[in-house]
Short mmCIF file of N, CA and C in Angstrom, two decimals:
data_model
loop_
_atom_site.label_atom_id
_atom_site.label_comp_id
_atom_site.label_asym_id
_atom_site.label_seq_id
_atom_site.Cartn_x
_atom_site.Cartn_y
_atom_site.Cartn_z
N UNK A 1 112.36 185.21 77.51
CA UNK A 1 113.01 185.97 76.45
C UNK A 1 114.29 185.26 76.05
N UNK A 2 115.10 185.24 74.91
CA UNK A 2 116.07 185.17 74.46
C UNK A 2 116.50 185.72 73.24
N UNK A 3 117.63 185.50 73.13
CA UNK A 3 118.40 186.05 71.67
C UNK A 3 118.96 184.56 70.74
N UNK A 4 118.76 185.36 69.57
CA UNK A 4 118.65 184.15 68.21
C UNK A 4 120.34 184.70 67.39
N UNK A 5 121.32 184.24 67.59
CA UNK A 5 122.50 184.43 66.84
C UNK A 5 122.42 184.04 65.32
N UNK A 6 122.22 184.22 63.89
CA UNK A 6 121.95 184.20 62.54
C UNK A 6 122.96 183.81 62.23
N UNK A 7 123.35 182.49 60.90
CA UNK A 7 124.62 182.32 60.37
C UNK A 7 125.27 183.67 59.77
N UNK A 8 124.43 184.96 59.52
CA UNK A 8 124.94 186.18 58.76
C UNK A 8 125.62 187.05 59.51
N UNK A 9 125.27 186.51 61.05
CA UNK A 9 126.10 187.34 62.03
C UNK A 9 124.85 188.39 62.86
N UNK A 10 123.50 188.41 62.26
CA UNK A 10 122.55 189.26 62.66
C UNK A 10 121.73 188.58 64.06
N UNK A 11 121.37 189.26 64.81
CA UNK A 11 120.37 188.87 65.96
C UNK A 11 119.70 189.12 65.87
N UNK A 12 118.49 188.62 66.75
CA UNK A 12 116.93 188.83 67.49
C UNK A 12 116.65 188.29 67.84
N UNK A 13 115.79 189.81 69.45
CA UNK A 13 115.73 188.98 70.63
C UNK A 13 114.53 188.84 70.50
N UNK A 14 113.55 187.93 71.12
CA UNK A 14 112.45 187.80 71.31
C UNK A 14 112.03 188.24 72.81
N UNK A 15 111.03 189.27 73.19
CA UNK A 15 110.59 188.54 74.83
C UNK A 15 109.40 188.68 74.62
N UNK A 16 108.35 187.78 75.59
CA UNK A 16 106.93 187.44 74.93
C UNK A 16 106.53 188.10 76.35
N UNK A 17 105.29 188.40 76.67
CA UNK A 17 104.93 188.63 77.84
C UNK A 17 104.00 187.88 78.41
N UNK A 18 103.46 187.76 79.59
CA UNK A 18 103.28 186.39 80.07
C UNK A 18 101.42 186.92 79.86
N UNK A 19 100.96 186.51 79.85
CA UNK A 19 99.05 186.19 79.69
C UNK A 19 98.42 185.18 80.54
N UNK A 20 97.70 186.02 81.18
CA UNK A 20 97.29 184.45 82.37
C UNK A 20 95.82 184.25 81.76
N UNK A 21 95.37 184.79 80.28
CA UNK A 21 93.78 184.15 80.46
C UNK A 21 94.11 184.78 78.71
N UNK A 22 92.79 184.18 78.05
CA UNK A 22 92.50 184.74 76.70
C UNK A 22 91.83 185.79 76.28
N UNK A 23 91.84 186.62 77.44
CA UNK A 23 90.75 188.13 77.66
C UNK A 23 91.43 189.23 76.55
N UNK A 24 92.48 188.98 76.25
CA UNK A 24 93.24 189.82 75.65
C UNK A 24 93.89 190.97 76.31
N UNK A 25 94.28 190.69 77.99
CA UNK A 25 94.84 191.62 78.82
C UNK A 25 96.09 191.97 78.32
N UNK A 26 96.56 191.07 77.97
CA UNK A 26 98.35 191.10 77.44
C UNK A 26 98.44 192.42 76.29
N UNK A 27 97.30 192.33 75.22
CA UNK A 27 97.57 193.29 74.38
C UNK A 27 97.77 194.57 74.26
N UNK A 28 97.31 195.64 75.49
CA UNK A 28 98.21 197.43 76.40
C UNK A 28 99.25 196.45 76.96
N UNK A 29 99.96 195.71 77.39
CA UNK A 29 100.92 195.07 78.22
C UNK A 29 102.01 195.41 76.93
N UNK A 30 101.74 194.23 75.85
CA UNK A 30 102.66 194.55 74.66
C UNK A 30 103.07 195.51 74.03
N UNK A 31 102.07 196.37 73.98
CA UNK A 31 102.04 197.46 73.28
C UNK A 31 102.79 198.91 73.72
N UNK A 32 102.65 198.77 75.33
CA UNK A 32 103.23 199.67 76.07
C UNK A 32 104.59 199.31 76.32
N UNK A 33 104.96 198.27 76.84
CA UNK A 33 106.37 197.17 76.63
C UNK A 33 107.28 198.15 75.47
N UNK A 34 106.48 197.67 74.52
CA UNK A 34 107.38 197.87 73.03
C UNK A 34 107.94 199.40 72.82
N UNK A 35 106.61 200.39 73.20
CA UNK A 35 106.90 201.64 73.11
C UNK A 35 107.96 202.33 73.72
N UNK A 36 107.88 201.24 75.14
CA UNK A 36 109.18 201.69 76.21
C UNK A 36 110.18 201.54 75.82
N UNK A 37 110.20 200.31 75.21
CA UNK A 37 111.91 200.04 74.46
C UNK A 37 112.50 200.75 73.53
N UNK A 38 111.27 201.36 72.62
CA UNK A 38 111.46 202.16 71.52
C UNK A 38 112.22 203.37 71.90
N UNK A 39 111.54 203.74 72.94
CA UNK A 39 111.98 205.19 73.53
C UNK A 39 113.00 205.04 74.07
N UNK A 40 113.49 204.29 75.38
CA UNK A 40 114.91 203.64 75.82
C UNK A 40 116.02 203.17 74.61
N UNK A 41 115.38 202.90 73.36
CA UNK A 41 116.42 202.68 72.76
C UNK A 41 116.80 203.19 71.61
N UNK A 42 116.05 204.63 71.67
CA UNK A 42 116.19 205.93 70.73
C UNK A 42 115.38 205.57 69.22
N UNK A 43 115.11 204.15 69.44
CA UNK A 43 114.09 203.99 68.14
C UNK A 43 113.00 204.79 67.92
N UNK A 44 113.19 206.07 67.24
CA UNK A 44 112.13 206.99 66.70
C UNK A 44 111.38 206.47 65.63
N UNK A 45 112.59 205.88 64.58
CA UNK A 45 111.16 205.13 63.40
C UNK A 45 110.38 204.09 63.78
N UNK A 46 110.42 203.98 64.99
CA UNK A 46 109.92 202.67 65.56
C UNK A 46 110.01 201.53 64.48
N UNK A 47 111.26 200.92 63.71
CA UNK A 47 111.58 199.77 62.98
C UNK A 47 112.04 198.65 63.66
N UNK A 48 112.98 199.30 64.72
CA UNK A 48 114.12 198.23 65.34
C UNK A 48 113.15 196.88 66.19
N UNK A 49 111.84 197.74 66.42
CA UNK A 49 111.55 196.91 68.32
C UNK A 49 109.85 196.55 67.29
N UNK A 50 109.29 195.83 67.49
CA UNK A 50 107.97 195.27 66.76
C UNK A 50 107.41 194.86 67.65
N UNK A 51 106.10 195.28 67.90
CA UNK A 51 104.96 193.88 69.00
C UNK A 51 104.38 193.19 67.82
N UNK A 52 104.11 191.79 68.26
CA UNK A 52 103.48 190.99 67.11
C UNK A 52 102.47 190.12 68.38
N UNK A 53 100.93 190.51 68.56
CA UNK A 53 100.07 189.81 69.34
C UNK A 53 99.29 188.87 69.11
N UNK A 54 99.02 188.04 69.58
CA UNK A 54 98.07 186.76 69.25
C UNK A 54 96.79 186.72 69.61
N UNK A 55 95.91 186.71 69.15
CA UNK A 55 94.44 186.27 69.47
C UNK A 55 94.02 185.75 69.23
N UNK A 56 92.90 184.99 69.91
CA UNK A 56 91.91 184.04 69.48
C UNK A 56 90.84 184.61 68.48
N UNK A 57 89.81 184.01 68.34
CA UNK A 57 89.05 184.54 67.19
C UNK A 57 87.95 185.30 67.91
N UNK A 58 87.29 184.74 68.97
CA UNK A 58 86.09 185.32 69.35
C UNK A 58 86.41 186.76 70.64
N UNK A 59 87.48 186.41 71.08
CA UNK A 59 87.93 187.19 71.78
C UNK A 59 88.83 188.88 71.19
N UNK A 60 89.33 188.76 69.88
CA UNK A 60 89.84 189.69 68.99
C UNK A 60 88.63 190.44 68.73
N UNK A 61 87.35 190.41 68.73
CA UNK A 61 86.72 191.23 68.62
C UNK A 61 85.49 191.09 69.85
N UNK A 62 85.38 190.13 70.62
CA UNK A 62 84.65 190.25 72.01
C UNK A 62 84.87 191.38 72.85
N UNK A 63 86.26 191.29 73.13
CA UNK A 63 86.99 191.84 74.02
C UNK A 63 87.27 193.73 73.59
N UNK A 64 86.88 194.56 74.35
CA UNK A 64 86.58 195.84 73.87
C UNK A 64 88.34 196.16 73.89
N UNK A 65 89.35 196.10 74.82
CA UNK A 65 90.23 196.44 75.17
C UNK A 65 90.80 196.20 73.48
N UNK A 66 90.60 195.45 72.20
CA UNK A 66 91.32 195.56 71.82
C UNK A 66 90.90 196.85 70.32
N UNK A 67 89.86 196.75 70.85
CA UNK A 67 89.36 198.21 70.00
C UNK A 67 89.67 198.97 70.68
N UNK A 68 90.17 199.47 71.70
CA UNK A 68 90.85 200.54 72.14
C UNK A 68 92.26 200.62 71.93
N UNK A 69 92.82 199.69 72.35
CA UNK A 69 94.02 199.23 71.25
C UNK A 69 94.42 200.52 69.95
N UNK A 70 93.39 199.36 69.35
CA UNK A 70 93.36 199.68 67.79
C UNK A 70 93.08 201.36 67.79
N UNK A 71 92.46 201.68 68.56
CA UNK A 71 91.96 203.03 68.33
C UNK A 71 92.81 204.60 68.99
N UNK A 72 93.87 203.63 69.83
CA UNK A 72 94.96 204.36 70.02
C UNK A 72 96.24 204.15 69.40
N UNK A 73 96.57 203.76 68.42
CA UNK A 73 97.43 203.23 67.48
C UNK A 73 97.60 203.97 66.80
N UNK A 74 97.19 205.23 66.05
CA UNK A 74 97.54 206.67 65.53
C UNK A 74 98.04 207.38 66.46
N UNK A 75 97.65 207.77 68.09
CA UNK A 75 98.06 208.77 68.28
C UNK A 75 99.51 208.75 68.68
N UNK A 76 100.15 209.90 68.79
CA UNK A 76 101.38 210.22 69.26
C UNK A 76 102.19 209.21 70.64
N UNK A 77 101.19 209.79 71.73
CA UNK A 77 101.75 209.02 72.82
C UNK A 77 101.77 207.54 72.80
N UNK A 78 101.19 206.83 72.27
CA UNK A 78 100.86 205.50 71.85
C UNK A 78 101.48 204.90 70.53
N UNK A 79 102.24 205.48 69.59
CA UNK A 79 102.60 205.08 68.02
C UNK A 79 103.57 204.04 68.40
N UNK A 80 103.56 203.01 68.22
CA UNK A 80 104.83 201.92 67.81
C UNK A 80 104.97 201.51 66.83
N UNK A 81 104.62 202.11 65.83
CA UNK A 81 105.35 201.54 63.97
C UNK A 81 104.31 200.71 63.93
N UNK A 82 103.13 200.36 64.42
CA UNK A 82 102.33 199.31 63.62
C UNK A 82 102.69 197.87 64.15
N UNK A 83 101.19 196.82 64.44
CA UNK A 83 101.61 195.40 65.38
C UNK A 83 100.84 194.56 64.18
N UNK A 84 101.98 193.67 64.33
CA UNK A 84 101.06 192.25 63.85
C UNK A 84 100.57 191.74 63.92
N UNK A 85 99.08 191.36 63.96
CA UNK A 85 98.29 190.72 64.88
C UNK A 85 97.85 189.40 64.06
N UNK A 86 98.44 188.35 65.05
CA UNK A 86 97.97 186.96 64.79
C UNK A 86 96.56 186.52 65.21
N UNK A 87 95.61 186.02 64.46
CA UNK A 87 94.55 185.53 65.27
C UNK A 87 94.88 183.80 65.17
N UNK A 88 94.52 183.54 66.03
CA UNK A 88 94.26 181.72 65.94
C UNK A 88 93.01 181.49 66.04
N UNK A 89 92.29 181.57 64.56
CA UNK A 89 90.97 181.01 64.19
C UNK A 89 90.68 180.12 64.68
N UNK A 90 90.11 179.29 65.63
CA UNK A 90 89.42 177.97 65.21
C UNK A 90 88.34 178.09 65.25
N UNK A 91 87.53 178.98 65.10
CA UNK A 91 86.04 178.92 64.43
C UNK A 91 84.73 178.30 65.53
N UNK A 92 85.49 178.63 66.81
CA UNK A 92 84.69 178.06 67.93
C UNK A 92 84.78 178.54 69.04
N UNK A 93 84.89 179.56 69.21
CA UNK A 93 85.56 180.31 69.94
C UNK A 93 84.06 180.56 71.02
N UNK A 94 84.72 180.53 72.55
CA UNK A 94 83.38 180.94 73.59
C UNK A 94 81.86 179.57 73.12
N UNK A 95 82.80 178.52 72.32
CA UNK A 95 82.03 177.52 72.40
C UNK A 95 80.58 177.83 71.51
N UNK A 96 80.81 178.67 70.60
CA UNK A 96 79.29 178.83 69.67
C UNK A 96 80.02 179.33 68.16
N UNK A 97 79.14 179.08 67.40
CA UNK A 97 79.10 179.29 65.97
C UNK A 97 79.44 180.92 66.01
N UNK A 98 80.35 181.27 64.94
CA UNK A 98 80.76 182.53 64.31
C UNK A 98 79.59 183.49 64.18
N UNK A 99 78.30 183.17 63.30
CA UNK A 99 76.70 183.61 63.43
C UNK A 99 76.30 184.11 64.64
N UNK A 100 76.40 183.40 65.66
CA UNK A 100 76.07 183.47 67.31
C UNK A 100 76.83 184.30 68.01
N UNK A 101 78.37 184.73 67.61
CA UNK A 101 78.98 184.88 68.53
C UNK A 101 79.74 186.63 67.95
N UNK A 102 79.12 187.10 66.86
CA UNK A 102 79.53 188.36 66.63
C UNK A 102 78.48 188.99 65.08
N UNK A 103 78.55 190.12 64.85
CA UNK A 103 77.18 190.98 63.84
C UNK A 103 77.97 190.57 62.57
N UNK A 104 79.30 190.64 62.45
CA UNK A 104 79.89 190.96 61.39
C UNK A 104 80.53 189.44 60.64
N UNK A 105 80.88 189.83 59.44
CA UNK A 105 81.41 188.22 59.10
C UNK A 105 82.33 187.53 59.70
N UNK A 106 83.59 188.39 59.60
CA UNK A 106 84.81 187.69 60.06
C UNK A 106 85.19 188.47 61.39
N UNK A 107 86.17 187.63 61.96
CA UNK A 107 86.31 188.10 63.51
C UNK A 107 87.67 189.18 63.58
N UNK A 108 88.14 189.69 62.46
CA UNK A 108 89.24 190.20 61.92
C UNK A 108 88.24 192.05 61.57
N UNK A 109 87.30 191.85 61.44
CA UNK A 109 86.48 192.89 61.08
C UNK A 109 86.80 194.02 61.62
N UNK A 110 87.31 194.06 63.07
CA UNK A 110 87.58 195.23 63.80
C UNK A 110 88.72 196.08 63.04
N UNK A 111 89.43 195.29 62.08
CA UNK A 111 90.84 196.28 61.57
C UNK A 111 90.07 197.14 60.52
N UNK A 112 88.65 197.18 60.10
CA UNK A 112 88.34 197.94 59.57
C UNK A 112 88.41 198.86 59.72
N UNK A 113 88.60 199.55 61.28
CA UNK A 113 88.34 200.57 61.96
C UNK A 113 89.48 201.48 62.02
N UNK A 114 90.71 200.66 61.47
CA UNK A 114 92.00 201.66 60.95
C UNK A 114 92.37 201.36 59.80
N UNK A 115 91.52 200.45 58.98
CA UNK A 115 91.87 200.26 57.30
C UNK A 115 93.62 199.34 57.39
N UNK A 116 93.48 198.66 58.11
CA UNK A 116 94.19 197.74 58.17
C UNK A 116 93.97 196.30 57.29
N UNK A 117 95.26 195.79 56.61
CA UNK A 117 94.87 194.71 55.70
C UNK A 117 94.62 193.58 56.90
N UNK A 118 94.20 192.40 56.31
CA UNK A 118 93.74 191.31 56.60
C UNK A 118 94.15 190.21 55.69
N UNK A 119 95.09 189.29 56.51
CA UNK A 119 95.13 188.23 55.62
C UNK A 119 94.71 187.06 56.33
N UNK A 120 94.15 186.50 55.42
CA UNK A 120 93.09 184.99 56.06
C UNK A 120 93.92 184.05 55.14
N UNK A 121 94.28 183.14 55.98
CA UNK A 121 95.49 182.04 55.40
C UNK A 121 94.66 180.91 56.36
N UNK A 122 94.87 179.54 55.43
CA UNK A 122 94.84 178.21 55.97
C UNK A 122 95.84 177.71 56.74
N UNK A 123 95.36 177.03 58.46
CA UNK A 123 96.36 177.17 59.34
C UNK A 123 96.98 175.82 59.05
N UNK A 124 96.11 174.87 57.72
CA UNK A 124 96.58 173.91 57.51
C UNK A 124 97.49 173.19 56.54
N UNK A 125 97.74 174.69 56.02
CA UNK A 125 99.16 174.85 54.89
C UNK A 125 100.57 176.23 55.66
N UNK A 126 101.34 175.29 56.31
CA UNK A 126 102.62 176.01 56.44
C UNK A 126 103.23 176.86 56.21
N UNK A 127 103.14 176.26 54.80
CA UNK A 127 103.71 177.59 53.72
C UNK A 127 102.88 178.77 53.28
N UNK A 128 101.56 178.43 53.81
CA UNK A 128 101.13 179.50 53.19
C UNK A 128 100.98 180.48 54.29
N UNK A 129 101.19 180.47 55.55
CA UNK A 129 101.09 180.72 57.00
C UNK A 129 102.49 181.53 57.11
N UNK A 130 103.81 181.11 56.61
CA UNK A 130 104.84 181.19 56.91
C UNK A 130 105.25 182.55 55.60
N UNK A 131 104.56 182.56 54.60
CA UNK A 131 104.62 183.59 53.45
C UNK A 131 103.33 184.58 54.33
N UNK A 132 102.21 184.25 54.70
CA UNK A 132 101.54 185.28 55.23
C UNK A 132 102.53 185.94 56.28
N UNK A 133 102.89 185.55 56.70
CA UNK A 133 104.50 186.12 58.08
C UNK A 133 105.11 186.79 57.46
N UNK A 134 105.85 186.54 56.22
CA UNK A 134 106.75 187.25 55.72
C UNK A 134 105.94 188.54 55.20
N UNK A 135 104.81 188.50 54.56
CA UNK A 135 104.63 189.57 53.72
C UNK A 135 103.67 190.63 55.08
N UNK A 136 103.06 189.91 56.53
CA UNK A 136 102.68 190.65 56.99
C UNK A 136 103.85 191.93 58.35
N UNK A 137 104.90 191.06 58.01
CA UNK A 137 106.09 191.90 58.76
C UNK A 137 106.96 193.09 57.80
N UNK A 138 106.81 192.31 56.61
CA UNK A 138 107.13 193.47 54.96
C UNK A 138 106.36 194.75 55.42
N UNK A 139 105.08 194.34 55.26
CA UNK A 139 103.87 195.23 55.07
C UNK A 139 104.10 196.68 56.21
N UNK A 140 104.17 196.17 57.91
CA UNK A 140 104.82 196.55 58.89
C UNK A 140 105.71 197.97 58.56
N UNK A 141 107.13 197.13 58.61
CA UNK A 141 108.27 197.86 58.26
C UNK A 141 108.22 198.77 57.28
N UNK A 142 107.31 198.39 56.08
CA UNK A 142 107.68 199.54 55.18
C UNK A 142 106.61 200.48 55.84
N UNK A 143 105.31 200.39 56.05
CA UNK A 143 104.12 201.68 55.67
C UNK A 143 103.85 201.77 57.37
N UNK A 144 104.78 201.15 58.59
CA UNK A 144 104.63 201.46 60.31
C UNK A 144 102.90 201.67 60.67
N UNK A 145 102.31 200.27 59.87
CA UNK A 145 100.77 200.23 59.98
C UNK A 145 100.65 198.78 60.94
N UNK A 146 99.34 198.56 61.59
CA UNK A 146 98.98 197.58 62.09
C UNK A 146 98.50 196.31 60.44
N UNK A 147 98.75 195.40 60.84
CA UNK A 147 98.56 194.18 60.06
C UNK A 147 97.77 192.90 60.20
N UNK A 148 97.06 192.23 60.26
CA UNK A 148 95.86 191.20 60.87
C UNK A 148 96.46 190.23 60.06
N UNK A 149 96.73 189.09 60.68
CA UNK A 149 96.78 187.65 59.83
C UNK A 149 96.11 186.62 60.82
N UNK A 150 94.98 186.45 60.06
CA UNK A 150 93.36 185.55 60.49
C UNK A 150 93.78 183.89 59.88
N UNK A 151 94.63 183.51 60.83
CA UNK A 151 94.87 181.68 60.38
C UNK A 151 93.40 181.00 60.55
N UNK A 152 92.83 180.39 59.81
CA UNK A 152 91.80 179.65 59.86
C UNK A 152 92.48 178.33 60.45
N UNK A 153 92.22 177.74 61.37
CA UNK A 153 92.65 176.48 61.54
C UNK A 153 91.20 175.55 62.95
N UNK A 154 92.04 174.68 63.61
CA UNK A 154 91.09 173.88 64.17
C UNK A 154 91.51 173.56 65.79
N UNK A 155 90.39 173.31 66.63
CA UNK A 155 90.71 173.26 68.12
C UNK A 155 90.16 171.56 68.13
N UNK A 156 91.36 170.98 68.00
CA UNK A 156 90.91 169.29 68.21
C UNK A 156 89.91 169.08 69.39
N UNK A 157 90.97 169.55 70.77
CA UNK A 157 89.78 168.87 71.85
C UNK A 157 89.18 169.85 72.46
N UNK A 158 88.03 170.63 71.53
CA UNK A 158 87.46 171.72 72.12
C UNK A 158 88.25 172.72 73.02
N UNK A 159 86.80 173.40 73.25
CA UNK A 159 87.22 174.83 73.96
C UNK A 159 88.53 174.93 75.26
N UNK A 160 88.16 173.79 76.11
CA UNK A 160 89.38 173.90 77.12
C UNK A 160 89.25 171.77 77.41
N UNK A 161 89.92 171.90 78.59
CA UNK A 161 90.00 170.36 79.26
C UNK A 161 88.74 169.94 79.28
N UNK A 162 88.07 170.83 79.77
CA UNK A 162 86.70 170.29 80.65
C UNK A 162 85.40 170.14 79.66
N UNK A 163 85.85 171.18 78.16
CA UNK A 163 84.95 171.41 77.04
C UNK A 163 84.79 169.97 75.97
N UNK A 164 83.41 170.04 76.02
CA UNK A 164 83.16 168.28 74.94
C UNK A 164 82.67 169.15 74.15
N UNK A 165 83.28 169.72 72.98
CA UNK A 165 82.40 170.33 72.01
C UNK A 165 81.69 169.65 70.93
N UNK A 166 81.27 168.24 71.17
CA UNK A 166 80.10 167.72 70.42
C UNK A 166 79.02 168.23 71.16
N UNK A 167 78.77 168.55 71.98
CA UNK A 167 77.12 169.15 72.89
C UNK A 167 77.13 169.96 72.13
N UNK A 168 78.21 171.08 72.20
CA UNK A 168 77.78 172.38 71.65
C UNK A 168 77.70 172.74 69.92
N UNK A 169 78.81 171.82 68.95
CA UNK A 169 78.67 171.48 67.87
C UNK A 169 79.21 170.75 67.06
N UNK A 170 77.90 169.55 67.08
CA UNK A 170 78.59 168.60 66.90
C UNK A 170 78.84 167.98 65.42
N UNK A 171 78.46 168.73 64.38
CA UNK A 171 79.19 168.41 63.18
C UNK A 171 80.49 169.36 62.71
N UNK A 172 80.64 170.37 63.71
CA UNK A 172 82.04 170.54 63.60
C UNK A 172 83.33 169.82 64.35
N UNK A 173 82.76 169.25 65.47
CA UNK A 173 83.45 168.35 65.83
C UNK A 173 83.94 167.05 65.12
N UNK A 174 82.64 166.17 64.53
CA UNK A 174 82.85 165.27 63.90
C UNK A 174 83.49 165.44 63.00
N UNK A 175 83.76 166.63 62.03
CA UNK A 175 84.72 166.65 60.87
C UNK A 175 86.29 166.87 61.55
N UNK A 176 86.25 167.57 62.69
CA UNK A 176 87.70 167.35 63.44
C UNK A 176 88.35 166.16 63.59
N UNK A 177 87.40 165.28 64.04
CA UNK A 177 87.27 163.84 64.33
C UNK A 177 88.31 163.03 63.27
N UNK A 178 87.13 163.36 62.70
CA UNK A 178 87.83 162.23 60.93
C UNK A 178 88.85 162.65 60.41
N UNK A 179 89.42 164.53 60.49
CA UNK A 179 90.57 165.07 60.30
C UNK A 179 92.13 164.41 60.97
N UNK A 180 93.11 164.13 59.62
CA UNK A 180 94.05 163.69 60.22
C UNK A 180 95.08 164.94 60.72
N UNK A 181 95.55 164.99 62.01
CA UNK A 181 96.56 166.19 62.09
C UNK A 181 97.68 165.81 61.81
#
């Protein structure tokens, strides 16, 4: 954790919580975290204190814990003003094609389930990544809703150390290949 001092004189602290796997355990960790602070720190509109979580693509909707999540995010005992949820697309997620690896199109699909927006931004334009940030923390603060921003981007050396994802697919690899980062 630390604190960010602003030339305007304004702060923010960040603290991240630690994740030992991509199961999406961290995400009740964050969520409960945040609520605590809210309450410890009299934040009723829940504005002051924000969780903003990260996921992978296949795991944001693999993983049931985060539809429960999502599905306790209205009620009372559970409300924190609404989370930002980052996915980190790379479109390979659990080592198989998007087709293979879930019913629905996109892996963002689950925010249907609270009518949550979705923004799908290229992870290979900055700016357009860095304006999806801005307008998905806007979005947040004003209407205290959950928010999805689905970066499409790319996993150079496959799934983990040990993963050669040409076995598993290998003309998405090869266009990684020839891709300059």
């Amino acid at each position: 954790s630390g604190t960010r001092r602003f030339k305007n004189g304004r702060m923010v602290h960040l603290a991240m919580a630690s994740n030992p796997s991509h199961l999406e355990a961290v995400a009740p960790v964050v969520l409960g975290r945040c609520r605590a602070k809210q309450d410890l720190q009299r934040d009723s509109d829940r504005r002051r204190i924000m969780p903003i979580v990260m996921h992978g693509d296949a795991a944001i909707i693999g993983q049931g814990v985060v539809t429960e999540c999502l599905n306790l995010m209205s009620l009372e005992g559970y409300r924190v003003g609404g989370t930002v949820h980052i996915v980190v697309n790379n479109q390979i997620g659990f080592t198989t094609t998007p087709q293979d690896a879930r019913s629905s199109r996109y892996c963002t699909d689950v925010a249907k389930m609270i009518e949550a927006p979705v923004l799908h931004v290229n992870g290979d334009d900055p700016e357009a990544c860095v304006a999806a940030a801005h307008w998905a923390i806007e979005y947040r603060q004003r209407f205290a809703k959950d928010v999805f921003i689905d970066m499409y981007c790319y996993r150079k050396y496959g799934h983990n150390e040990q993963d050669e994802p040409s076995f598993t697919q290998p003309v998405l690899a090869a266009l990684i290949r020839r891709k300059q980062s």
